[in-house]
C-alpha cells in the first residue's frame, strides 16, 4: 500500500477513535492497521463517520484530524461528491467541485500548467495515478511551485493532494548549479580522473584524461580499460607507476592512485592518473594547483560559505563569512553556527538545520540577520546536506548578503512615500493659496469702504486675520513639499541663535533650562532667516511639550567635515563642509515605531487638538529646501536629539554670493495709484475679479482673460497693453507658455507671474530674466498694487 494511503488511513483510524471510543488501544496499531485497511475501507470509514457524526462536536473532531495534515487533502467518492476537505484544500483548490479551477486562474494562462491540469483530470476520471509539479503566481506576486497529485481509492473515489514545493525547487536549482560547477572543476583538473565498474569498463572520464588518451570523454564511457589503457591497475595496490597507451598509440609514463568504493551495492573503482611523473615533485605541483583552485572556489567566493559538523559547530568558513560577522576565522571555528545568527531568527534557523541533518528536509533557505558586528547584516541562508556513504555527515551553508538590497528597497519606498506626500501637500497648498488670495483680497476691498469706526470693521478684520493664519498653515505645507517662496541670505548661525535665545526662554517657561553652546569658526550658511527661526522654534516647542514636568533643552553648534557619503534612512548626505546644529531635550523620547513617520505632515503623537502635526514636517521641508539634512536620534524615556546639517560657506566664498532681495519690497508703499493698461489672466474667477477690481480702484485700465488662449486673443486685439499679470498653473496653456509667446511677439510688455509655489519653481527657465517678475500667493491688495506700480515704472 502506498505511504500516502497509510497516512490517510491512520488519520481515519485516529478520527474514528476520537469520535467512537472503544475499550482498549485498538487504534494504536498505527502503520499495521493502516496496511491492513485498503483505501476502499477509508472511503467506507469516512462515509460511516459522516452518517454517524450527528453532533457538531464530532464533525469538529473530524475536521481537526484532517487539518492536522500539512498537505492539502480533498477526497471524492465514485460519484464525484466531496467526502472530506481540509482547510489547506479549501485554500489551494477552492470550494468548487473542480479542484483545478483556482489553480488554473493562478497559473495565468501557462500552457504547460494547462496541460498538466488536463492530465490530472484525465487520471482522476480513469482511476489512475498522476503527479504534476506546477508553477503558479502567489498572493505576493512571486511565482510558487506546487506538487499536485491524484490517487484512486479502493472501492471507488479519488484523493487529491497538494503541497508547496517552492523551497525544494530552489534548493534543487542551487544544488544543480553547484553540481555543474564541481563537474567543471573535475573535468579541467590538471590530472586525469576516471571511475570503472567491476567488469573493467569506464563509468566516467574527465576531459584531461580523455585528451591524453586521444578520445572524447563520451566515447570512452563503456569501453574496456585494457582496450584503451593497454593495462588494468592491480586493485590491491593503492598506487602504482605504469605505462599507458595514449593518443595515436603513443605510450606515456603515469602514476596512478585508485580507491575502491561501494555505490548502492555496486563496487566501483575511482582512479587518479598523473601523466609523465617526475616522481613526487610533479605530484606535489599538481596538488598545490588543485588546492589553489579549491581556494579560489571557497575562500574567494563572493558569498559566505560555512561547513558545519553534525553537532552544528563550524568546521570551516571562508573569508566572506568572517567579513560578514566581523570576526577572525579562529574565533569562529568550533562554535555553534547559531551563535552568529541574531536572537530573533535563531530558533527558526536552528529548526531548519535540524530538519536537514535528520534527513526530513532535502534543504532549506530562509532570511536571517547575522550577529557579531556593529551594523545589522541581513542575509539569505541556503542549507544543503553533505553526505558520505549515503548518510548526512554535515551541512554546507551559503550566506548571501542582502543588506544593500534591503536598504535600497527601504530608501526607494521612503522616497516614493515622501515624494507622493510632497506632491499632495504642494497641490493642496496651491489650491488653498488661490482661495486665500481671494479671501484676503476681498477683505481689503471691504476695508476700503468700512473704516475702523464702522460696525463691520471688526468682523472683516477677524476674517482677514483667520485667512492669514490659514496662509501660515499653507506655507508649512509648502515648506514640506519644498515649494515655498524663500528669501535666503548669508548669515551667522551664532548671531541668529543669540537673537533668538530670549524668545526661546519665554516659549520654554521657567521649568525648562535652556543651554546654548556655540562652536568656533562656524562660517556662514545661506538660509532664509525667518524660516531658520521657524525651524528652531518648532523644535523648541516640540521639546517643551515632551517635558511637561520640566527638563533641559541644549543647543550645540559646531563646524564639521563629512569625508564620505553618510546615509540615515532614505537620505544620503554627500561629503562636504557643514554647520551642525544639535537640539537635544531630556523629554519622554520617541518610540521606534514613530521615528520613521515624525516628519510626515499631519502625523502627531500628541493628543487630539494639541497640535497640527505640521511642526516637524515644516522643519524637514525648510532644511531640505536649503540643501540641508535633518536626522533624529531618540529612545523612550531618554529624550530626543535633532541634528541639522546646513552647507557651510567660508567668508571668502560667501563674499562672492549675491544676496537675495525680498520680493515684497516696494519704493511706492505710500502711493499705489497709477495709469496704464493691465491684462490679468487667471482661471480662478474669485482671484481674477479681486485683482481686476483692486487695480481699477487704483486708476488702471484692466482687461481680463480666463485662460492663456483667450489672453492671446486679447493681446492680438489690443496694442496698448503695458503689463501682463498671469497665474502660472492654468488648464490648457499655462502661464509660462503664455509668457514665452508674449516675450517673442511683444517684448515691450512686462510680465508678472503669480504662483503659490516658490519663485524658482514657478519661474523655471525665466528665473533672473529681465521683464519677468514674480508675485507669490496669497497676496494682499497692497502687495498686488505695489508690485504692479514697481513694474509699471520699468515700462516708462
XYZ file of C-alpha atoms in Angstrom, residues 84-795:
712
model
C -13.648 15.342 3.035
C -11.707 18.537 2.542
C -9.196 20.093 4.987
C -8.511 23.823 5.356
C -5.414 23.696 3.133
C -7.539 22.120 0.396
C -10.080 24.945 0.686
C -7.268 27.466 0.233
C -5.490 25.627 -2.588
C -8.369 24.066 -4.547
C -11.209 26.389 -3.531
C -14.766 25.469 -2.631
C -15.848 24.460 -6.171
C -16.193 20.898 -7.416
C -13.402 21.465 -9.943
C -10.144 21.212 -7.917
C -8.134 22.766 -10.751
C -10.239 25.906 -11.209
C -8.459 28.055 -8.635
C -5.032 26.745 -9.666
C -5.728 27.404 -13.368
C -6.593 31.005 -12.538
C -3.328 31.420 -10.585
C -1.347 29.838 -13.449
C -2.429 32.822 -15.620
C -2.594 31.048 -18.953
C 0.585 28.941 -18.620
C 0.217 26.346 -21.426
C 2.338 23.764 -19.621
C 0.226 24.153 -16.470
C -2.979 23.775 -18.508
C -1.627 20.526 -19.987
C -0.797 19.222 -16.514
C -4.309 20.118 -15.275
C -5.774 18.141 -18.179
C -3.643 15.069 -17.326
C -4.636 15.287 -13.654
C -8.323 15.431 -14.530
C -7.947 12.525 -17.004
C -6.195 10.409 -14.372
C -8.947 11.221 -11.860
C -11.680 10.155 -14.319
C -9.931 6.908 -15.323
C -8.934 5.900 -11.807
C -5.233 6.387 -12.435
C -2.399 7.989 -10.519
C -0.636 11.145 -11.674
C 1.706 13.649 -10.013
C 2.418 17.075 -11.510
C 4.651 19.967 -10.495
C 3.010 23.249 -11.494
C 4.170 26.862 -11.351
C 1.557 29.438 -10.189
C 1.533 33.072 -9.088
C 1.333 33.554 -5.299
C -0.525 36.265 -3.385
C 2.721 38.292 -3.128
C 3.208 38.241 -6.904
C 6.130 35.780 -6.693
C 5.962 32.529 -8.701
C 5.490 29.456 -6.462
C 5.795 25.742 -7.271
C 3.136 23.224 -6.222
C 3.079 19.424 -6.301
C -0.465 18.273 -7.168
C -1.389 14.578 -7.341
C -4.420 12.333 -7.806
C -4.658 8.750 -6.499
C -7.557 6.277 -6.869
C -9.208 4.837 -3.760
C -10.112 1.173 -3.420
C -13.812 0.769 -3.897
C -14.119 3.990 -5.914
C -13.255 7.608 -5.309
C -10.255 9.864 -5.770
C -7.810 11.538 -3.381
C -6.417 14.911 -4.487
C -3.298 16.150 -2.688
C -1.356 19.418 -2.922
C 1.886 20.657 -1.407
C 4.061 23.811 -1.737
C 7.490 22.696 -3.056
C 8.939 26.144 -3.811
C 11.728 25.717 -1.249
C 12.681 22.295 -2.605
C 12.809 23.596 -6.186
C 15.034 26.487 -5.095
C 17.400 24.104 -3.295
C 17.453 21.719 -6.268
C 18.386 24.600 -8.567
C 21.185 25.647 -6.195
C 22.461 22.064 -5.964
C 22.293 21.715 -9.740
C 24.455 24.782 -10.213
C 26.916 23.551 -7.576
C 26.998 20.117 -9.197
C 27.742 21.688 -12.585
C 30.491 23.784 -11.004
C 32.000 20.662 -9.371
C 31.779 18.746 -12.651
C 33.608 21.558 -14.447
C 36.191 21.593 -11.670
C 36.830 17.839 -12.051
C 36.772 17.980 -15.850
C 39.507 20.604 -16.042
C 41.685 19.417 -13.165
C 45.336 19.243 -14.227
C 45.272 15.441 -13.618
C 43.392 12.605 -15.209
C 40.434 11.085 -13.402
C 38.232 8.090 -14.170
C 35.989 5.545 -12.479
C 35.334 1.952 -13.585
C 32.984 -0.906 -12.711
C 33.896 -4.452 -11.665
C 33.910 -5.567 -15.333
C 36.745 -3.167 -16.099
C 34.638 -0.694 -18.123
C 34.800 3.103 -17.901
C 31.999 4.749 -15.972
C 33.376 8.321 -16.024
C 36.383 10.043 -17.622
C 37.356 13.706 -17.205
C 38.449 15.924 -20.098
C 42.154 15.896 -19.231
C 42.451 12.118 -19.279
C 40.328 11.854 -22.443
C 42.701 14.238 -24.234
C 45.747 12.215 -23.126
C 44.114 9.015 -24.414
C 43.111 10.592 -27.750
C 39.346 10.101 -27.378
C 36.353 12.175 -26.387
C 35.030 11.645 -22.882
C 31.630 10.450 -24.170
C 33.092 7.725 -26.444
C 35.197 6.287 -23.609
C 32.151 5.537 -21.436
C 31.525 1.753 -21.537
C 34.855 0.856 -23.214
C 37.240 -1.692 -21.618
C 40.206 -0.363 -19.696
C 42.525 -2.866 -21.427
C 41.474 -1.719 -24.910
C 42.104 1.916 -24.054
C 44.911 1.921 -21.466
C 46.583 -1.293 -22.500
C 46.652 -2.449 -18.860
C 44.378 -2.704 -15.793
C 45.765 -1.379 -12.470
C 46.108 -4.006 -9.734
C 43.139 -3.376 -7.381
C 45.216 -4.495 -4.374
C 47.758 -1.710 -4.915
C 46.706 1.815 -3.890
C 49.275 3.441 -6.140
C 51.479 2.315 -8.966
C 53.676 3.551 -11.795
C 52.588 2.274 -15.204
C 52.997 2.858 -18.893
C 49.697 3.689 -20.596
C 48.637 3.913 -24.245
C 47.972 7.488 -25.335
C 46.994 9.350 -28.494
C 47.979 7.608 -31.747
C 49.228 4.597 -29.818
C 51.973 6.512 -28.019
C 52.944 5.161 -24.632
C 53.449 7.550 -21.718
C 54.646 7.158 -18.166
C 51.984 7.740 -15.491
C 51.434 7.480 -11.786
C 48.027 6.008 -10.880
C 46.288 6.017 -7.489
C 42.917 4.391 -7.043
C 40.352 3.570 -4.400
C 37.572 1.008 -4.308
C 34.179 2.093 -3.036
C 30.609 0.842 -2.911
C 27.784 2.778 -4.570
C 24.345 1.315 -3.945
C 25.642 -2.233 -3.679
C 27.906 -1.955 -6.750
C 31.682 -1.997 -6.326
C 33.406 0.733 -8.311
C 36.983 1.908 -8.746
C 37.942 5.576 -8.680
C 41.381 6.381 -10.080
C 43.579 9.434 -10.495
C 46.164 9.442 -13.266
C 49.194 11.746 -13.219
C 50.994 11.865 -16.545
C 54.744 11.984 -17.086
C 55.685 11.518 -13.447
C 58.865 13.233 -12.372
C 58.231 11.384 -9.334
C 56.868 13.258 -6.263
C 57.668 16.826 -7.280
C 55.247 16.743 -10.213
C 52.560 15.243 -7.987
C 53.114 17.930 -5.367
C 52.811 20.660 -8.005
C 49.545 19.149 -9.171
C 48.238 19.009 -5.608
C 49.207 22.612 -4.992
C 47.410 23.640 -8.166
C 44.331 21.684 -7.112
C 44.389 23.234 -3.646
C 44.784 26.699 -5.139
C 41.767 26.184 -7.333
C 39.804 24.928 -4.354
C 40.720 28.108 -2.503
C 39.569 30.140 -5.483
C 36.201 28.418 -5.300
C 35.939 28.525 -1.500
C 37.978 31.337 0.042
C 37.472 33.850 -2.771
C 33.756 33.161 -3.235
C 31.664 36.369 -3.011
C 29.169 34.652 -0.681
C 29.723 33.370 2.847
C 30.307 29.579 2.946
C 30.295 27.609 6.199
C 30.883 23.853 6.610
C 29.012 22.560 9.677
C 29.603 19.305 11.582
C 26.670 17.103 12.693
C 26.628 18.893 16.068
C 26.068 22.190 14.120
C 29.513 23.538 15.099
C 31.561 25.357 12.453
C 34.343 23.205 10.991
C 35.423 25.610 8.231
C 34.338 29.001 6.923
C 35.563 31.291 4.154
C 36.712 34.904 4.220
C 33.387 36.278 3.004
C 31.595 34.871 6.060
C 34.151 36.206 8.541
C 33.797 39.625 6.907
C 30.027 39.461 7.324
C 30.237 38.822 11.071
C 33.365 40.923 11.683
C 35.392 38.139 13.340
C 38.524 36.167 12.541
C 38.247 32.559 11.363
C 39.973 31.269 14.530
C 37.248 32.887 16.635
C 34.529 31.168 14.572
C 35.714 27.574 14.075
C 34.360 25.143 16.662
C 31.488 27.357 17.829
C 27.799 26.579 17.124
C 26.799 28.339 13.928
C 23.569 29.504 15.614
C 25.626 31.910 17.768
C 26.276 34.034 14.692
C 22.567 34.401 13.872
C 20.553 37.179 15.549
C 18.478 36.050 18.532
C 15.137 36.767 16.845
C 15.980 34.474 13.885
C 17.956 31.829 15.792
C 15.062 29.482 16.599
C 13.805 29.291 13.008
C 17.327 28.749 11.632
C 18.122 26.031 14.210
C 14.909 24.210 13.327
C 15.778 24.199 9.606
C 19.324 22.955 10.293
C 17.947 20.105 12.415
C 15.478 19.078 9.705
C 18.201 18.857 7.054
C 20.573 16.987 9.412
C 17.857 14.415 10.242
C 17.116 13.938 6.550
C 13.490 15.073 6.830
C 14.184 18.002 4.506
C 16.374 17.971 1.362
C 17.465 21.564 2.042
C 16.176 24.934 3.127
C 16.526 28.655 2.562
C 15.374 31.492 4.795
C 16.185 35.156 5.515
C 18.281 35.746 8.651
C 20.050 38.596 10.414
C 23.653 37.984 11.423
C 25.095 38.917 14.818
C 28.689 39.805 15.567
C 29.248 43.289 14.163
C 28.085 46.853 14.840
C 25.681 47.204 11.950
C 22.896 44.756 11.225
C 23.668 42.351 8.393
C 20.716 40.842 6.526
C 21.376 37.670 4.533
C 19.618 34.794 2.821
C 20.710 31.426 4.242
C 20.803 28.338 1.991
C 21.222 24.991 3.778
C 22.463 21.896 1.858
C 23.310 18.456 3.295
C 26.828 16.984 2.974
C 26.521 13.198 2.531
C 29.083 10.410 2.943
C 28.213 6.822 2.092
C 24.549 7.714 1.856
C 24.311 9.357 5.284
C 24.239 13.079 6.147
C 27.624 13.872 7.688
C 27.276 17.634 7.960
C 25.891 20.725 6.313
C 27.049 23.310 3.816
C 25.653 26.787 4.491
C 25.677 29.651 1.995
C 25.045 33.187 3.302
C 24.214 35.734 0.587
C 24.434 39.341 1.802
C 21.158 41.152 1.017
C 21.745 44.148 3.309
C 22.300 46.617 0.477
C 19.276 45.298 -1.382
C 17.075 45.722 1.701
C 18.460 49.227 2.266
C 17.770 50.193 -1.331
C 14.239 48.831 -1.042
C 13.677 50.898 2.107
C 15.186 54.012 0.533
C 13.074 53.638 -2.590
C 9.874 53.078 -0.600
C 10.624 56.058 1.670
C 11.497 58.370 -1.228
C 8.359 57.323 -3.103
C 6.245 57.971 0.003
C 7.789 61.368 0.711
C 7.559 62.380 -2.951
C 3.878 61.412 -3.119
C 3.127 63.236 0.128
C 5.064 66.276 -1.092
C 3.099 66.365 -4.338
C -0.152 66.053 -2.402
C 0.853 68.761 0.078
C 2.025 71.067 -2.710
C -1.149 70.556 -4.718
C -3.397 71.206 -1.720
C -1.363 74.293 -0.792
C -1.595 75.680 -4.335
C -5.388 75.404 -4.371
C -5.660 76.909 -0.888
C -3.464 79.825 -1.903
C -5.958 80.703 -4.642
C -8.807 80.624 -2.111
C -6.854 82.636 0.447
C -5.810 85.208 -2.166
C -9.486 85.849 -2.919
C -10.447 85.948 0.784
C -7.661 88.355 1.762
C -8.218 90.460 -1.337
C -11.950 90.929 -0.889
C -11.355 91.695 2.780
C -9.039 94.504 1.638
C -11.737 95.780 -0.740
C -14.312 95.742 2.077
C -11.927 97.559 4.413
C -11.734 100.408 1.885
C -15.472 101.000 2.460
C -15.656 100.068 6.158
C -13.168 102.016 8.263
C -12.234 101.487 11.933
C -15.346 103.319 13.096
C -17.690 101.068 11.096
C -19.570 98.259 12.894
C -18.417 95.755 10.246
C -14.729 96.662 10.566
C -14.023 94.197 13.418
C -15.792 91.339 11.605
C -13.844 91.930 8.404
C -10.570 92.080 10.324
C -11.430 88.758 12.010
C -11.960 87.189 8.586
C -8.661 88.597 7.302
C -6.709 87.539 10.378
C -8.001 83.987 10.151
C -7.218 83.943 6.438
C -3.662 84.992 7.291
C -3.472 82.184 9.856
C -4.612 79.754 7.169
C -1.936 81.190 4.875
C 0.631 80.371 7.551
C -0.525 76.733 7.616
C -0.330 76.634 3.821
C 3.252 77.930 3.985
C 4.065 74.998 6.281
C 2.627 72.577 3.740
C 4.671 74.253 1.018
C 7.721 74.017 3.267
C 7.318 70.237 3.468
C 6.836 69.931 -0.304
C 9.840 72.302 -0.780
C 7.818 74.688 -2.928
C 7.530 77.673 -0.620
C 8.818 81.113 -1.576
C 12.100 81.640 0.296
C 14.229 84.773 0.705
C 17.623 83.218 1.516
C 20.634 85.267 2.540
C 24.014 84.680 4.159
C 24.181 84.917 7.940
C 25.979 83.580 11.004
C 24.168 80.852 12.947
C 25.736 82.056 16.208
C 24.258 85.555 15.819
C 20.858 84.148 14.818
C 20.663 81.890 17.898
C 21.808 84.705 20.186
C 18.978 86.935 18.943
C 16.514 84.084 19.276
C 17.547 82.981 22.794
C 15.257 85.395 24.684
C 12.222 84.308 22.657
C 13.118 80.653 23.255
C 13.305 81.152 27.023
C 9.840 82.725 27.037
C 8.468 79.839 24.978
C 10.036 77.177 27.210
C 8.916 78.659 30.528
C 10.578 78.602 33.911
C 10.608 74.813 34.401
C 12.883 74.146 31.413
C 16.530 75.227 31.396
C 17.967 76.422 28.067
C 21.651 75.896 27.332
C 23.307 77.141 24.108
C 26.915 76.215 23.290
C 28.437 77.908 20.247
C 31.203 76.332 18.188
C 34.188 78.264 16.863
C 34.773 79.334 13.243
C 31.364 78.159 12.095
C 31.425 80.112 8.859
C 28.204 81.210 7.174
C 25.068 79.478 5.897
C 22.684 80.587 3.162
C 19.158 80.247 4.581
C 16.006 82.312 4.839
C 16.442 83.881 8.336
C 12.723 83.808 9.080
C 12.485 80.158 8.101
C 15.594 79.339 10.164
C 13.924 80.895 13.201
C 10.807 78.838 12.411
C 12.883 75.619 12.433
C 14.459 76.329 15.838
C 11.146 77.497 17.339
C 9.293 74.395 16.117
C 11.958 72.111 17.624
C 11.879 74.065 20.906
C 8.074 73.879 21.149
C 8.160 70.119 20.475
C 10.820 69.694 23.165
C 8.750 71.738 25.625
C 5.694 69.544 25.024
C 7.861 66.436 25.572
C 8.960 67.750 29.019
C 5.699 68.541 30.853
C 7.437 68.207 34.214
C 10.429 70.339 33.266
C 13.880 69.449 31.990
C 16.726 70.817 29.908
C 16.977 71.887 26.280
C 20.527 72.003 24.896
C 21.512 73.651 21.611
C 25.055 72.953 20.359
C 26.648 74.268 17.156
C 29.874 73.136 15.516
C 31.596 73.071 12.122
C 32.211 69.564 10.784
C 33.551 67.923 7.649
C 31.989 64.790 6.141
C 34.576 62.635 4.347
C 32.264 60.119 2.733
C 28.549 59.873 1.916
C 26.551 59.496 5.123
C 23.265 57.602 4.988
C 20.442 57.790 7.502
C 17.216 56.123 6.437
C 16.317 57.231 2.915
C 18.516 60.386 2.935
C 22.158 60.285 1.808
C 24.257 63.329 2.799
C 27.123 63.978 0.344
C 30.665 64.739 1.555
C 31.479 68.362 2.320
C 31.620 71.066 4.993
C 28.551 71.566 7.183
C 27.369 73.594 10.149
C 25.841 71.169 12.658
C 23.069 72.369 14.969
C 22.054 69.828 17.624
C 18.848 70.394 19.578
C 18.618 67.890 22.460
C 15.975 67.548 25.177
C 15.514 65.360 28.240
C 11.880 64.565 27.497
C 9.839 61.424 27.027
C 11.510 60.419 23.773
C 10.031 58.889 20.618
C 9.246 55.200 20.075
C 10.937 53.292 17.264
C 7.555 52.739 15.590
C 7.038 56.512 15.261
C 10.594 57.574 14.339
C 10.041 56.779 10.675
C 6.890 58.947 10.482
C 7.595 62.046 12.565
C 8.389 64.188 9.506
C 5.124 63.310 7.742
C 2.502 66.099 7.507
C -0.376 65.817 9.995
C 1.299 62.949 11.869
C 1.397 63.716 15.588
C 1.913 61.710 18.767
C 0.112 64.367 20.797
C -3.497 64.069 21.856
C -6.241 65.383 19.578
C -6.308 69.179 19.496
C -2.794 69.566 20.928
C -1.068 70.188 17.600
C -1.482 70.343 13.833
C 1.132 67.724 13.003
C 2.916 70.211 10.721
C 5.735 71.357 13.022
C 8.344 68.710 12.218
C 7.241 68.388 8.591
C 7.895 72.122 8.252
C 11.366 71.632 9.769
C 12.090 68.831 7.311
C 10.891 70.814 4.275
C 12.756 74.029 5.145
C 16.023 72.223 5.853
C 15.846 70.075 2.710
C 14.874 73.061 0.531
C 18.075 74.813 1.655
C 20.149 71.727 0.679
C 20.473 70.675 4.323
C 19.663 67.481 6.203
C 17.887 66.736 9.480
C 18.193 63.479 11.448
C 16.745 62.397 14.792
C 18.004 60.027 17.492
C 15.659 59.078 20.305
C 14.703 56.392 22.784
C 11.606 56.351 25.004
C 12.473 57.820 28.383
C 15.878 59.148 27.258
C 14.937 62.292 25.344
C 15.476 63.200 21.686
C 18.275 64.824 19.676
C 17.599 66.545 16.349
C 20.737 67.101 14.233
C 20.530 69.748 11.482
C 23.304 69.881 8.862
C 23.454 73.074 6.758
C 26.036 73.588 3.962
C 28.880 75.738 5.315
C 30.366 78.649 3.351
C 33.724 80.256 4.101
C 33.637 84.072 4.368
C 35.773 84.397 1.211
C 33.387 82.234 -0.779
C 30.368 83.897 0.781
C 31.580 87.337 -0.325
C 31.077 86.358 -3.953
C 27.443 85.382 -3.390
C 24.677 87.820 -4.333
C 22.165 88.472 -1.588
C 18.537 87.999 -2.492
C 16.194 90.983 -2.371
C 12.838 90.341 -0.654
C 10.072 90.126 -3.210
C 7.649 92.407 -1.402
C 9.879 95.487 -1.063
C 8.388 98.459 -2.890
C 9.519 102.100 -3.072
C 5.866 103.127 -3.625
C 4.496 101.870 -0.320
C 2.619 105.162 0.217
C 1.020 105.978 -3.164
C -0.176 102.865 -5.031
C -2.244 104.608 -7.750
C -1.176 104.619 -11.366
C -2.187 104.643 -15.004
C -1.786 102.223 -17.851
C -3.386 99.089 -19.238
C -3.133 95.776 -17.372
C -4.149 92.369 -18.714
C -4.868 89.954 -15.840
C -5.083 86.223 -16.717
C -6.425 83.893 -14.015
C -8.637 80.789 -14.274
C -9.909 81.227 -10.680
C -12.803 83.668 -11.021
C -12.586 84.990 -7.454
C -8.866 85.807 -7.725
C -9.320 87.424 -11.140
C -12.294 89.527 -10.015
C -10.471 90.727 -6.915
C -7.330 91.611 -8.856
C -9.266 93.451 -11.563
C -11.314 95.490 -9.054
C -8.262 96.309 -6.947
C -6.270 97.604 -9.927
C -9.221 99.559 -11.361
C -9.649 101.242 -7.988
C -6.015 102.334 -8.254
C -6.601 104.024 -11.620
C -5.545 101.343 -14.096
C -7.405 100.188 -17.180
C -7.826 96.426 -16.653
C -8.559 93.698 -19.217
C -9.445 90.159 -18.100
C -8.921 86.647 -19.516
C -9.754 83.233 -18.021
C -7.115 81.225 -19.949
C -3.885 81.568 -21.862
C -5.649 81.075 -25.176
C -8.179 83.846 -24.555
C -5.336 86.095 -23.331
C -3.625 85.732 -26.731
C -6.849 86.795 -28.434
C -6.995 89.909 -26.232
C -3.316 90.716 -26.905
C -3.797 90.487 -30.666
C -6.721 92.932 -30.484
C -5.070 95.458 -28.135
C -1.876 97.384 -28.809
C -1.576 99.439 -25.652
C -1.130 96.745 -23.010
C 1.689 97.639 -20.600
C 1.757 94.761 -18.104
C 0.592 91.142 -18.241
C -0.343 89.632 -14.840
C -0.811 85.847 -15.216
C -1.199 82.824 -12.997
C 1.393 80.085 -13.634
C -0.786 76.982 -13.211
C -3.819 77.048 -15.541
C -5.636 74.421 -17.606
C -4.643 74.365 -21.250
C -1.902 76.914 -21.884
C -0.065 77.638 -18.636
C 1.399 80.975 -17.586
C 4.986 80.077 -18.535
C 3.971 79.236 -22.121
C 1.909 82.418 -22.367
C 4.847 84.486 -21.079
C 7.197 82.885 -23.598
C 4.875 83.769 -26.512
C 4.364 87.318 -25.233
C 8.114 87.858 -24.901
C 8.549 86.721 -28.509
C 5.722 88.772 -30.062
C 5.503 91.809 -27.733
C 8.849 92.149 -25.873
C 7.870 95.633 -24.591
C 5.189 94.138 -22.318
C 6.327 93.441 -18.746
C 5.158 90.118 -17.253
C 4.186 89.364 -13.633
C 3.726 85.652 -12.910
C 1.633 84.686 -9.859
C 2.023 81.369 -8.044
C 1.703 79.747 -4.647
C 4.943 77.836 -5.282
C 8.477 79.054 -4.662
C 9.880 81.575 -7.125
C 12.495 79.235 -8.616
C 9.857 76.505 -9.079
C 7.281 78.884 -10.590
C 9.609 80.846 -12.911
C 11.700 77.889 -14.035
C 13.586 78.921 -17.176
C 12.569 82.590 -16.672
C 14.342 82.861 -13.312
C 16.520 86.033 -13.360
C 15.342 87.152 -16.829
C 14.639 90.850 -17.392
C 10.998 91.720 -17.902
C 9.750 88.708 -15.894
C 8.599 89.384 -12.320
C 7.129 87.225 -9.584
C 4.257 87.739 -7.123
C 3.768 84.948 -4.527
C 0.284 83.852 -3.472
C -1.568 84.645 -1.304
C -1.121 88.412 -1.715
C -2.992 91.411 -0.386
C -4.392 94.383 -2.299
C -1.396 96.449 -1.191
C 1.120 93.832 -2.383
C -0.607 93.493 -5.773
C -0.859 97.213 -6.365
C 2.725 97.780 -5.176
C 4.135 95.112 -7.480
C 2.201 96.495 -10.479
C 3.394 100.052 -9.765
C 7.019 98.863 -9.489
C 6.779 97.049 -12.825
C 4.920 99.967 -14.453
C 7.885 102.156 -13.513
C 10.132 99.921 -15.661
C 7.737 100.311 -18.609
